[in-house]
Amino acid sequence: MKNTIAERVADFLKRYPPFNLLNKEQLLEISRQVRIIYLEKDNVVYKQEDTGHDQFYVVHKGAVELKREEKEKVKTVDHCDEGDIFGLRPLFANENYAITAITEEESIVYGIPIDIFKPIATQNLNIGNYLLESFASNTKNPFSKEYTNKLYSDDEILLKNDPEIFDLQPVKYVKKVISAKPSSPIKDVAQLMFDKKVSSVVIKENGSPLGIVTDKDFRNLVATGIVPIENEVSRIMSSPVLCYPKHTTIAQAQISMMKHNVSHLCITKDGTANSKVVGIVSDHDIVLMQGNNPSVLMKAIQKASSTKKLKNIHKKIRVLLKGYIAQNIPLTHITKIIFELNDATIKRVIDRAISKIGEPPVKFAWISLGSQGRKEQLLHTDQDNAIIFEDVPEYKLEEVRAYFLLLATKVNKRLNIIGYEYCNAEMMARNPKWTLSISEWKDQFTRWTTTAGDDEILLCSIFFDYDISYGDSSLTTSLADHIFDITRDNQRFLSMLGVSALRNPSPMGFFRQLLVEKDGEYKDFFDLKKRALMPITDAGRLLILQHRVKNINNTAERFEKLAQLEPENKDLYLSCSYVAKSLLKFRTKHGLMHHDSGRYIELAALTKEEKMKLKRCFKIITQIQELIKFRFNLSHFL
Amino acid sequence: MINWFTKRNREELPDYWRTYEALFKEKPPQTLKETRFVVLDTETTGFDFKEDRVLCIGAVSLINNTIDLSESFELYIKQDRFNPQTVAIHGIIKNEKVNMLDEDEALKRFLKYIENSVLVAHHAGFDIGMLNQILKRMALPKLKNKVLDTMILYRATRITSNLIDQEKNYSLDEIAENYNIELQDRHTAAGDAYITAMAFIRIVAKLNKNGKLTPKDLFRIK
């Protein structure tokens, strides 16, 4: 019987070892028996000490973390992604699982029945050897990287989630070593380095390293005129070279560079200068490997050549964020750094999409709305975005819009893959309602502010907090001016906005207890977004709009500005600014703790100190709501 | 409507039908984990229940979020009717090289395969309708299985907001796009069945946030 899906599975498997060693019939025979398993985030595939399943696993999509519990400490052994195998060895050895496998994100894994695989694997000598090798290579540390049969080492930044493990990981070295003979003229070597875009060249004789020349040597010895440019390169090389064997750890490499005050190490076959060169390590490479530093991540984003790479970088941003929160770094710094990284990601995605579909027909601006627009997006939340494009003649309008909708569809999709959820309300640029020309946008706002009903007020509050992510800022400025013009003296509209800012009253009950959700999915949880973040955000927006201040979208910064503008309310505004920051931090902390958006808080899990802190925040919210009620004369609306 | 099998005595129903029918006397599983879903799709010569014919049935079996490929179903059916217009969509020509069965045999195997499982399809009304037409030609009653439509279930995952059209019809492509499901083998019965199954899993996960969803709750969604 024809089996279309099994054929697809075979197409996938044949790209990865050991399946690439099977012939077509064997591969199809296995594929016909595969079980395709869908797992949500944080689902356990198997647990340490469980007896072996009747199948082993291959990751088709997503990522699986392998952990081992040792003396009450949980260590991450490895991360598996697309094409990686896990849980095979215990089945061959008839042992229980020595590690736990748990999904790090929504994943699809293939379960391959061992009964089908074993006979084929034992018949095929190549596979047998492959498995033997990968099982045997980890005699020293049975839970090392090889455990998952990774053959493809990716030259990516390591995830530094455990500093202990990080330092002890083998250093990754550049395998394509550029080399020259000691007798080559200095000029030729410089040309070679220029052509190959490298900063160092190994000087080799009979395959073993004699010395090394770096950019610095040219500067110090040639450019200064000490050594003439026609001389042999051996005159300027540093010699001897520091040589190390393949499995040198990062810590070792780093220390020896510091000790000898050099920037490069040579990796040779036996670790001495008498054997063949296999690679080279620079201090710069080591910094890149650490990867827990924003400038490295920023560079990686700007260089990322695929959406998958961006996704991996974003996982690292999360690790970075976790570290910041743990170290209690001020939130203003954190938000700025994370905002820049998010912003760079969006820019990169748009750049890549444009290079794929061609230059835009007219100027445009990609705007981010909501929390990213307010620079308050720390954890990935929904994507809310829209496009403003330049006015074009009527007959061209739809053609131009079609281009931007295509662009938006691509960008929205890629952002989703990276980890920004689609907006449930389709508040995204791919929706034709939110990809409009500048005139259409102005009309839209005019309509919203003159015929304001509940829906329009909601839309206004979403769209007022926009920030340009990409493109031409004259478009966004022009729209902002328009908004100020139409809202000036529009008392009715400001009142409506005021009412909506007060729609979620103080979250404290009569007995000063915190109000929790009464029903639904999050019964007995506290809705931090609706009851605390939204009221303070709404208040900041309304007050800043009244003062006609543009280009400040961040709630905390808005209140700081308000404190300057209204010295008589300075204390209250500064408190509000503080509250905005501390609530955001609260949300981020809880989001990281529970791997979610941090919106819903389980009250029972809070410490007394945290509860007190929240209550203090709510007191300030009540005060600012009183101010709004009074200023916009809203008592008769409520 | 005329009940077409009244002419035929119940006793005259063939054995395979009675075996199939008997399965429905069992009490169905009460939890999602234990329930077997058969996610299916058909390729047809067109959209007319009376005139058009089923060319291919593809289906996968889904239990506890796992699709076991050793239990997948893919059958091509010999038909006299041929519609060159739909060939462009599904690519099945009149004399395919794959093994083709006649309609009766195909349906017999299909009944044996689905047993009393819950059937799932995108725009299920159409596929189930076409299959019931075959049964009618065989002078058999309609399918007895419970049916779920991924279009209707997907709609239920969208939030209720005035900003969204509540009556919108979602195509399989749109849903796949939203969940990042690859569109390989689109418009083959087996390929579409697989895509539908992947969408179904995601939809159910969305609806089952609190972990208490039962099959009964799914049947209630309109």
mmCIF file of C-alpha atoms in Angstrom, chain A residues 1-6 8-9 11 31-40 43 60-61 106 108 110 409 413 416-417 421-428 430-431 433-434 455 458-459 462 520-522, chain B residues 59-60 62 64-76 98 109 154 157-159 161-164 176-182 184-185 188 190-191 193-194 198 201-202 205-206 208-210:
data_model
loop_
_atom_site.group_PDB
_atom_site.id
_atom_site.type_symbol
_atom_site.label_atom_id
_atom_site.label_comp_id
_atom_site.label_asym_id
_atom_site.label_seq_id
_atom_site.Cartn_x
_atom_site.Cartn_y
_atom_site.Cartn_z
ATOM 1 C CA MET A 1 0.000 0.000 0.000
ATOM 2 C CA LYS A 2 1.232 3.495 -0.789
ATOM 3 C CA ASN A 3 2.134 5.461 2.312
ATOM 4 C CA THR A 4 2.682 9.134 1.504
ATOM 5 C CA ILE A 5 3.391 10.211 5.073
ATOM 6 C CA ALA A 6 5.951 7.448 5.644
ATOM 7 C CA ARG A 8 7.969 12.146 3.994
ATOM 8 C CA VAL A 9 9.298 10.739 7.242
ATOM 9 C CA ASP A 11 12.904 12.021 3.421
ATOM 10 C CA SER A 31 9.421 4.928 8.403
ATOM 11 C CA ARG A 32 6.244 2.915 7.948
ATOM 12 C CA GLN A 33 6.377 2.004 11.632
ATOM 13 C CA VAL A 34 7.264 5.436 12.990
ATOM 14 C CA ARG A 35 5.033 7.007 15.621
ATOM 15 C CA ILE A 36 4.687 10.741 15.282
ATOM 16 C CA ILE A 37 4.311 12.236 18.728
ATOM 17 C CA TYR A 38 3.203 15.767 19.488
ATOM 18 C CA LEU A 39 4.397 17.224 22.784
ATOM 19 C CA GLU A 40 3.651 20.525 24.392
ATOM 20 C CA ASN A 43 6.304 17.541 28.579
ATOM 21 C CA HIS A 60 11.538 16.338 14.090
ATOM 22 C CA LYS A 61 10.702 19.852 15.243
ATOM 23 C CA GLU A 106 6.341 22.674 21.566
ATOM 24 C CA ILE A 108 7.190 16.867 17.362
ATOM 25 C CA TYR A 110 9.409 10.518 16.000
ATOM 26 C CA THR A 409 2.793 37.935 5.971
ATOM 27 C CA LYS A 413 5.312 34.289 10.130
ATOM 28 C CA ASN A 416 6.114 33.668 15.087
ATOM 29 C CA ILE A 417 8.732 31.010 14.440
ATOM 30 C CA GLU A 421 2.987 34.481 19.376
ATOM 31 C CA TYR A 422 0.459 35.567 16.790
ATOM 32 C CA CYS A 423 -1.926 38.155 18.133
ATOM 33 C CA ASN A 424 -5.252 36.537 18.936
ATOM 34 C CA ALA A 425 -7.148 39.548 17.660
ATOM 35 C CA GLU A 426 -5.200 39.602 14.361
ATOM 36 C CA MET A 427 -3.711 42.944 15.394
ATOM 37 C CA MET A 428 -0.905 42.350 12.930
ATOM 38 C CA ARG A 430 -0.651 40.956 7.651
ATOM 39 C CA ASN A 431 -4.252 41.953 8.362
ATOM 40 C CA LYS A 433 -7.077 46.448 8.198
ATOM 41 C CA TRP A 434 -3.733 47.472 9.669
ATOM 42 C CA ASP A 455 -14.221 49.258 20.531
ATOM 43 C CA LEU A 458 -9.720 49.972 22.860
ATOM 44 C CA LEU A 459 -8.196 50.422 19.415
ATOM 45 C CA ILE A 462 -3.517 49.927 21.412
ATOM 46 C CA GLY A 520 -12.374 30.422 33.894
ATOM 47 C CA GLU A 521 -9.030 28.928 33.174
ATOM 48 C CA TYR A 522 -7.231 31.056 35.760
ATOM 49 C CA ALA B 59 -6.479 8.713 7.066
ATOM 50 C CA VAL B 60 -4.271 8.554 10.121
ATOM 51 C CA LEU B 62 -4.426 9.371 16.502
ATOM 52 C CA ASN B 64 -2.907 10.348 22.946
ATOM 53 C CA ASN B 65 -1.271 12.868 20.588
ATOM 54 C CA THR B 66 0.550 10.087 18.757
ATOM 55 C CA ILE B 67 0.108 9.144 15.117
ATOM 56 C CA ASP B 68 1.216 5.585 14.529
ATOM 57 C CA LEU B 69 2.211 5.349 10.873
ATOM 58 C CA SER B 70 1.868 1.578 10.883
ATOM 59 C CA GLU B 71 -1.822 2.333 11.290
ATOM 60 C CA SER B 72 -2.277 4.820 8.481
ATOM 61 C CA PHE B 73 -4.740 4.341 5.665
ATOM 62 C CA GLU B 74 -4.388 5.290 2.014
ATOM 63 C CA LEU B 75 -6.603 3.801 -0.713
ATOM 64 C CA TYR B 76 -7.197 4.701 -4.337
ATOM 65 C CA VAL B 98 -0.930 2.548 -7.761
ATOM 66 C CA ARG B 109 -11.654 -1.919 4.337
ATOM 67 C CA TYR B 154 -10.626 26.115 15.210
ATOM 68 C CA THR B 157 -10.115 28.809 19.687
ATOM 69 C CA ARG B 158 -10.333 32.348 18.357
ATOM 70 C CA ILE B 159 -11.142 34.881 21.021
ATOM 71 C CA SER B 161 -13.931 40.032 20.081
ATOM 72 C CA ASN B 162 -15.864 42.490 18.014
ATOM 73 C CA LEU B 163 -12.705 42.959 15.993
ATOM 74 C CA ILE B 164 -12.892 39.440 14.590
ATOM 75 C CA ALA B 176 -1.707 25.431 8.905
ATOM 76 C CA GLU B 177 -0.168 28.871 8.428
ATOM 77 C CA ASN B 178 -1.202 29.896 11.903
ATOM 78 C CA TYR B 179 0.298 26.817 13.549
ATOM 79 C CA ASN B 180 3.363 26.679 11.280
ATOM 80 C CA ILE B 181 2.459 23.280 9.871
ATOM 81 C CA GLU B 182 4.357 22.425 6.698
ATOM 82 C CA GLN B 184 3.894 19.095 2.147
ATOM 83 C CA ASP B 185 1.709 16.790 0.070
ATOM 84 C CA THR B 188 -3.252 14.379 -1.562
ATOM 85 C CA ALA B 190 -3.019 11.277 3.024
ATOM 86 C CA GLY B 191 -1.087 14.547 3.104
ATOM 87 C CA ALA B 193 -5.233 14.037 6.540
ATOM 88 C CA TYR B 194 -1.843 14.457 8.194
ATOM 89 C CA MET B 198 -1.527 18.172 13.223
ATOM 90 C CA ILE B 201 -3.814 18.260 17.970
ATOM 91 C CA ARG B 202 -2.951 21.938 18.319
ATOM 92 C CA ALA B 205 -4.317 21.603 23.142
ATOM 93 C CA LYS B 206 -5.556 25.185 22.913
ATOM 94 C CA ASN B 208 -7.689 22.021 26.799
ATOM 95 C CA LYS B 209 -5.678 24.627 28.726
ATOM 96 C CA ASN B 210 -7.028 23.453 32.062
#
